PDB file of C-alpha atoms in Angstrom:
ATOM      1  CA  UNK A1012      52.877  26.625 -33.750  1.00 57.00           C
ATOM      2  CA  UNK A1013      56.479  27.389 -34.527  1.00 63.00           C
ATOM      3  CA  UNK A1014      58.188  25.998 -37.627  1.00 58.00           C
ATOM      4  CA  UNK A1015      59.978  23.224 -35.692  1.00 66.00           C
ATOM      5  CA  UNK A1016      56.741  22.197 -33.996  1.00 71.00           C
ATOM      6  CA  UNK A1017      54.906  22.174 -37.324  1.00 77.00           C
ATOM      7  CA  UNK A1018      57.513  19.890 -38.861  1.00 78.00           C
ATOM      8  CA  UNK A1019      57.292  17.500 -35.914  1.00 78.00           C
ATOM      9  CA  UNK A1020      53.487  17.635 -36.031  1.00 80.00           C
ATOM     10  CA  UNK A1021      53.530  16.839 -39.764  1.00 85.00           C
ATOM     11  CA  UNK A1022      56.121  14.092 -39.197  1.00 88.00           C
ATOM     12  CA  UNK A1023      53.601  12.340 -36.936  1.00 91.00           C
ATOM     13  CA  UNK A1024      50.313  12.982 -38.763  1.00 95.00           C
ATOM     14  CA  UNK A1025      51.235  12.703 -42.463  1.00 95.00           C
ATOM     15  CA  UNK A1026      51.851   8.921 -42.166  1.00 96.00           C
ATOM     16  CA  UNK A1027      48.310   8.582 -40.763  1.00 97.00           C
ATOM     17  CA  UNK A1028      46.832  10.367 -43.765  1.00 97.00           C
ATOM     18  CA  UNK A1029      48.999   8.295 -46.119  1.00 97.00           C
ATOM     19  CA  UNK A1030      47.907   4.945 -44.649  1.00 98.00           C
ATOM     20  CA  UNK A1031      44.222   5.962 -44.648  1.00 97.00           C
ATOM     21  CA  UNK A1032      44.611   7.090 -48.266  1.00 97.00           C
ATOM     22  CA  UNK A1033      46.256   3.838 -49.365  1.00 97.00           C
ATOM     23  CA  UNK A1034      43.541   1.746 -47.684  1.00 97.00           C
ATOM     24  CA  UNK A1035      40.827   3.850 -49.343  1.00 96.00           C
ATOM     25  CA  UNK A1036      42.541   3.621 -52.739  1.00 96.00           C
ATOM     26  CA  UNK A1037      42.948  -0.163 -52.479  1.00 94.00           C
ATOM     27  CA  UNK A1038      39.273  -0.521 -51.536  1.00 93.00           C
ATOM     28  CA  UNK A1039      38.316   1.507 -54.616  1.00 94.00           C
ATOM     29  CA  UNK A1040      39.969  -0.969 -56.989  1.00 93.00           C
ATOM     30  CA  UNK A1041      37.852  -3.667 -58.652  1.00 92.00           C
ATOM     31  CA  UNK A1042      39.015  -7.198 -57.918  1.00 86.00           C
ATOM     32  CA  UNK A1043      40.406  -7.794 -61.427  1.00 87.00           C
ATOM     33  CA  UNK A1044      42.771  -4.798 -61.097  1.00 90.00           C
ATOM     34  CA  UNK A1045      44.197  -6.260 -57.874  1.00 88.00           C
ATOM     35  CA  UNK A1046      44.297  -9.917 -58.856  1.00 89.00           C
ATOM     36  CA  UNK A1047      47.748 -11.471 -58.683  1.00 91.00           C
ATOM     37  CA  UNK A1048      46.633 -14.979 -59.630  1.00 91.00           C
ATOM     38  CA  UNK A1049      48.627 -14.988 -62.889  1.00 91.00           C
ATOM     39  CA  UNK A1050      51.834 -14.072 -61.028  1.00 93.00           C
ATOM     40  CA  UNK A1051      51.102 -16.662 -58.350  1.00 93.00           C
ATOM     41  CA  UNK A1052      50.386 -19.296 -61.031  1.00 91.00           C
ATOM     42  CA  UNK A1053      53.976 -18.898 -62.254  1.00 93.00           C
ATOM     43  CA  UNK A1054      55.260 -19.519 -58.711  1.00 91.00           C
ATOM     44  CA  UNK A1055      52.860 -22.439 -58.161  1.00 91.00           C
ATOM     45  CA  UNK A1056      53.990 -24.072 -61.415  1.00 91.00           C
ATOM     46  CA  UNK A1057      57.693 -23.452 -60.813  1.00 89.00           C
ATOM     47  CA  UNK A1058      57.601 -24.872 -57.269  1.00 90.00           C
ATOM     48  CA  UNK A1059      55.061 -27.570 -58.210  1.00 90.00           C
ATOM     49  CA  UNK A1060      52.853 -26.459 -55.331  1.00 89.00           C
ATOM     50  CA  UNK A1061      49.769 -28.083 -56.876  1.00 86.00           C
ATOM     51  CA  UNK A1062      51.233 -31.463 -55.961  1.00 86.00           C
ATOM     52  CA  UNK A1063      52.443 -30.367 -52.506  1.00 86.00           C
ATOM     53  CA  UNK A1064      49.388 -28.506 -51.206  1.00 86.00           C
ATOM     54  CA  UNK A1065      46.374 -30.714 -50.490  1.00 86.00           C
ATOM     55  CA  UNK A1066      42.821 -29.940 -51.565  1.00 89.00           C
ATOM     56  CA  UNK A1067      41.503 -27.048 -49.447  1.00 90.00           C
ATOM     57  CA  UNK A1068      37.854 -26.082 -49.183  1.00 92.00           C
ATOM     58  CA  UNK A1069      36.062 -23.777 -46.716  1.00 91.00           C
ATOM     59  CA  UNK A1070      33.522 -20.993 -46.486  1.00 91.00           C
ATOM     60  CA  UNK A1071      34.496 -17.399 -45.832  1.00 91.00           C
ATOM     61  CA  UNK A1072      31.371 -15.325 -45.409  1.00 86.00           C
ATOM     62  CA  UNK A1073      29.181 -16.023 -48.417  1.00 85.00           C
ATOM     63  CA  UNK A1074      32.093 -17.230 -50.547  1.00 86.00           C
ATOM     64  CA  UNK A1075      33.322 -20.781 -51.034  1.00 89.00           C
ATOM     65  CA  UNK A1076      37.113 -20.860 -51.110  1.00 90.00           C
ATOM     66  CA  UNK A1077      38.211 -24.032 -52.863  1.00 91.00           C
ATOM     67  CA  UNK A1078      41.342 -25.203 -54.692  1.00 88.00           C
ATOM     68  CA  UNK A1079      39.166 -26.986 -57.259  1.00 86.00           C
ATOM     69  CA  UNK A1080      37.595 -23.629 -58.219  1.00 85.00           C
ATOM     70  CA  UNK A1081      40.479 -21.172 -58.005  1.00 86.00           C
ATOM     71  CA  UNK A1082      43.471 -23.495 -58.005  1.00 90.00           C
ATOM     72  CA  UNK A1083      46.342 -23.335 -55.567  1.00 91.00           C
ATOM     73  CA  UNK A1084      47.095 -19.792 -56.734  1.00 93.00           C
ATOM     74  CA  UNK A1085      43.527 -18.804 -55.762  1.00 91.00           C
ATOM     75  CA  UNK A1086      44.027 -20.101 -52.218  1.00 92.00           C
ATOM     76  CA  UNK A1087      47.396 -18.341 -51.942  1.00 94.00           C
ATOM     77  CA  UNK A1088      45.887 -15.088 -53.185  1.00 94.00           C
ATOM     78  CA  UNK A1089      43.019 -15.429 -50.703  1.00 93.00           C
ATOM     79  CA  UNK A1090      45.418 -15.791 -47.755  1.00 95.00           C
ATOM     80  CA  UNK A1091      47.652 -12.971 -49.028  1.00 96.00           C
ATOM     81  CA  UNK A1092      44.603 -10.684 -49.243  1.00 94.00           C
ATOM     82  CA  UNK A1093      43.592 -11.518 -45.666  1.00 96.00           C
ATOM     83  CA  UNK A1094      47.165 -10.986 -44.498  1.00 98.00           C
ATOM     84  CA  UNK A1095      47.093  -7.594 -46.251  1.00 96.00           C
ATOM     85  CA  UNK A1096      43.933  -6.667 -44.296  1.00 96.00           C
ATOM     86  CA  UNK A1097      45.665  -7.585 -41.039  1.00 98.00           C
ATOM     87  CA  UNK A1098      48.892  -5.712 -41.847  1.00 98.00           C
ATOM     88  CA  UNK A1099      47.097  -2.577 -43.140  1.00 98.00           C
ATOM     89  CA  UNK A1100      45.214  -2.156 -39.890  1.00 98.00           C
ATOM     90  CA  UNK A1101      48.211  -3.060 -37.734  1.00 98.00           C
ATOM     91  CA  UNK A1102      50.138  -0.280 -39.493  1.00 98.00           C
ATOM     92  CA  UNK A1103      47.192   2.130 -39.293  1.00 98.00           C
ATOM     93  CA  UNK A1104      46.963   1.577 -35.540  1.00 98.00           C
ATOM     94  CA  UNK A1105      50.694   2.042 -34.964  1.00 98.00           C
ATOM     95  CA  UNK A1106      50.884   5.327 -36.900  1.00 97.00           C
ATOM     96  CA  UNK A1107      47.782   6.705 -35.183  1.00 98.00           C
ATOM     97  CA  UNK A1108      49.017   5.634 -31.728  1.00 97.00           C
ATOM     98  CA  UNK A1109      52.291   7.424 -32.463  1.00 95.00           C
ATOM     99  CA  UNK A1110      50.549  10.598 -33.669  1.00 96.00           C
ATOM    100  CA  UNK A1111      48.008  10.772 -30.848  1.00 96.00           C
ATOM    101  CA  UNK A1112      50.657  10.083 -28.197  1.00 93.00           C
ATOM    102  CA  UNK A1113      52.757  12.910 -29.645  1.00 90.00           C
ATOM    103  CA  UNK A1114      49.943  15.458 -29.794  1.00 89.00           C
ATOM    104  CA  UNK A1115      48.104  14.640 -26.553  1.00 91.00           C
ATOM    105  CA  UNK A1116      48.822  13.978 -22.922  1.00 92.00           C
ATOM    106  CA  UNK A1117      46.668  10.841 -22.889  1.00 93.00           C
ATOM    107  CA  UNK A1118      47.852   7.682 -21.227  1.00 93.00           C
ATOM    108  CA  UNK A1119      48.860   4.729 -23.344  1.00 94.00           C
ATOM    109  CA  UNK A1120      45.659   2.900 -22.378  1.00 95.00           C
ATOM    110  CA  UNK A1121      43.369   5.829 -23.211  1.00 96.00           C
ATOM    111  CA  UNK A1122      45.169   6.411 -26.501  1.00 96.00           C
ATOM    112  CA  UNK A1123      44.889   2.727 -27.345  1.00 97.00           C
ATOM    113  CA  UNK A1124      41.163   2.597 -26.620  1.00 97.00           C
ATOM    114  CA  UNK A1125      40.341   5.639 -28.729  1.00 98.00           C
ATOM    115  CA  UNK A1126      42.662   4.720 -31.585  1.00 98.00           C
ATOM    116  CA  UNK A1127      41.375   1.130 -31.635  1.00 98.00           C
ATOM    117  CA  UNK A1128      37.763   2.329 -31.716  1.00 98.00           C
ATOM    118  CA  UNK A1129      38.535   4.763 -34.538  1.00 98.00           C
ATOM    119  CA  UNK A1130      40.462   2.193 -36.580  1.00 98.00           C
ATOM    120  CA  UNK A1131      37.710  -0.417 -36.215  1.00 98.00           C
ATOM    121  CA  UNK A1132      35.092   2.154 -37.241  1.00 98.00           C
ATOM    122  CA  UNK A1133      37.267   2.944 -40.256  1.00 98.00           C
ATOM    123  CA  UNK A1134      37.380  -0.792 -41.057  1.00 98.00           C
ATOM    124  CA  UNK A1135      33.570  -0.905 -40.993  1.00 98.00           C
ATOM    125  CA  UNK A1136      33.333   2.167 -43.238  1.00 97.00           C
ATOM    126  CA  UNK A1137      35.954   0.648 -45.558  1.00 96.00           C
ATOM    127  CA  UNK A1138      33.846  -2.491 -45.981  1.00 95.00           C
ATOM    128  CA  UNK A1139      30.759  -0.342 -46.628  1.00 95.00           C
ATOM    129  CA  UNK A1140      32.806   1.553 -49.228  1.00 94.00           C
ATOM    130  CA  UNK A1141      33.596  -1.759 -50.962  1.00 91.00           C
ATOM    131  CA  UNK A1142      29.864  -2.331 -51.383  1.00 89.00           C
ATOM    132  CA  UNK A1143      29.908   0.448 -53.996  1.00 91.00           C
ATOM    133  CA  UNK A1144      33.013  -0.880 -55.796  1.00 90.00           C
ATOM    134  CA  UNK A1145      32.618  -3.234 -58.764  1.00 89.00           C
ATOM    135  CA  UNK A1146      33.595  -6.855 -58.124  1.00 86.00           C
ATOM    136  CA  UNK A1147      34.024  -6.224 -54.385  1.00 88.00           C
ATOM    137  CA  UNK A1148      31.913  -7.547 -51.542  1.00 87.00           C
ATOM    138  CA  UNK A1149      31.898  -6.240 -47.984  1.00 90.00           C
ATOM    139  CA  UNK A1150      32.253  -8.917 -45.298  1.00 93.00           C
ATOM    140  CA  UNK A1151      32.124  -8.807 -41.523  1.00 95.00           C
ATOM    141  CA  UNK A1152      34.859 -11.419 -41.524  1.00 96.00           C
ATOM    142  CA  UNK A1153      37.213  -8.851 -43.078  1.00 96.00           C
ATOM    143  CA  UNK A1154      36.284  -6.390 -40.322  1.00 97.00           C
ATOM    144  CA  UNK A1155      37.213  -9.063 -37.761  1.00 98.00           C
ATOM    145  CA  UNK A1156      40.574  -9.590 -39.475  1.00 98.00           C
ATOM    146  CA  UNK A1157      41.079  -5.802 -39.492  1.00 98.00           C
ATOM    147  CA  UNK A1158      40.193  -5.700 -35.771  1.00 98.00           C
ATOM    148  CA  UNK A1159      42.803  -8.390 -35.074  1.00 98.00           C
ATOM    149  CA  UNK A1160      45.322  -6.188 -36.899  1.00 98.00           C
ATOM    150  CA  UNK A1161      44.249  -3.253 -34.719  1.00 98.00           C
ATOM    151  CA  UNK A1162      44.749  -5.284 -31.529  1.00 98.00           C
ATOM    152  CA  UNK A1163      48.140  -6.506 -32.758  1.00 98.00           C
ATOM    153  CA  UNK A1164      49.163  -2.924 -33.631  1.00 98.00           C
ATOM    154  CA  UNK A1165      48.075  -1.652 -30.216  1.00 98.00           C
ATOM    155  CA  UNK A1166      49.977  -4.476 -28.518  1.00 97.00           C
ATOM    156  CA  UNK A1167      53.101  -3.938 -30.621  1.00 97.00           C
ATOM    157  CA  UNK A1168      53.079  -0.178 -30.038  1.00 97.00           C
ATOM    158  CA  UNK A1169      52.545  -0.660 -26.292  1.00 95.00           C
ATOM    159  CA  UNK A1170      55.408  -3.138 -25.958  1.00 95.00           C
ATOM    160  CA  UNK A1171      57.840  -1.026 -27.972  1.00 94.00           C
ATOM    161  CA  UNK A1172      56.760   2.163 -26.178  1.00 91.00           C
ATOM    162  CA  UNK A1173      57.224   0.658 -22.725  1.00 87.00           C
ATOM    163  CA  UNK A1174      60.571  -0.916 -23.589  1.00 83.00           C
ATOM    164  CA  UNK A1175      61.927   2.289 -25.127  1.00 80.00           C
ATOM    165  CA  UNK A1176      60.871   4.328 -22.091  1.00 73.00           C
ATOM    166  CA  UNK A1177      62.414   1.773 -19.740  1.00 68.00           C
ATOM    167  CA  UNK A1178      65.604   1.821 -21.827  1.00 63.00           C
ATOM    168  CA  UNK A1179      65.720   5.637 -21.675  1.00 64.00           C
ATOM    169  CA  UNK A1180      65.133   5.511 -17.913  1.00 62.00           C
ATOM    170  CA  UNK A1181      61.703   7.147 -18.121  1.00 58.00           C
ATOM    171  CA  UNK A1182      59.990   4.409 -16.098  1.00 50.00           C
ATOM    172  CA  UNK A1183      57.429   6.726 -14.494  1.00 49.00           C
ATOM    173  CA  UNK A1184      55.901   7.612 -17.901  1.00 51.00           C
ATOM    174  CA  UNK A1185      55.991   3.968 -18.985  1.00 48.00           C
ATOM    175  CA  UNK A1186      53.895   2.984 -15.986  1.00 45.00           C
ATOM    176  CA  UNK A1187      56.730   0.866 -14.610  1.00 42.00           C
ATOM    177  CA  UNK A1188      57.821   0.770 -10.986  1.00 42.00           C
ATOM    178  CA  UNK A1189      60.625   3.151 -10.137  1.00 41.00           C
ATOM    179  CA  UNK A1190      63.602   1.447  -8.468  1.00 37.00           C
TER     180      UNK A1190
END
């Protein structure tokens, strides 16, 4: 590989390593180190959200999520954590799709299938990793949220990829009809 090729290769693969590393690091943190309830409590109090948000109670895996137990800030933190799962895996999928498409001659569909499978397997291993972290519990529901992020990332990458190829006039590569 020449120097220019190495730089372009690194430009595509280093973000993949960075996202995997951040996900692993976040999964290694005990819950209390990641808790943002005290910061959310300030927002809840300032905006008087306790009076505006009704009582919420539901089960998520083996856990009961309830405003009477964790307060409004507990519910907000719960949804922010689940949103973080979704966004992490959306981002992971996009950076891997970009890297694989750059370094292979695979079609968009083949790339998507392999990247999605790899990202979902990583989500499973990430939940297993949390089993060994204090104050963390692995859940299949989190894997499902991660998988939804993977599907959203694949969809987003596919749409942007096809539109950019169509815009550049490279409709044959985008799988679009040639006029």
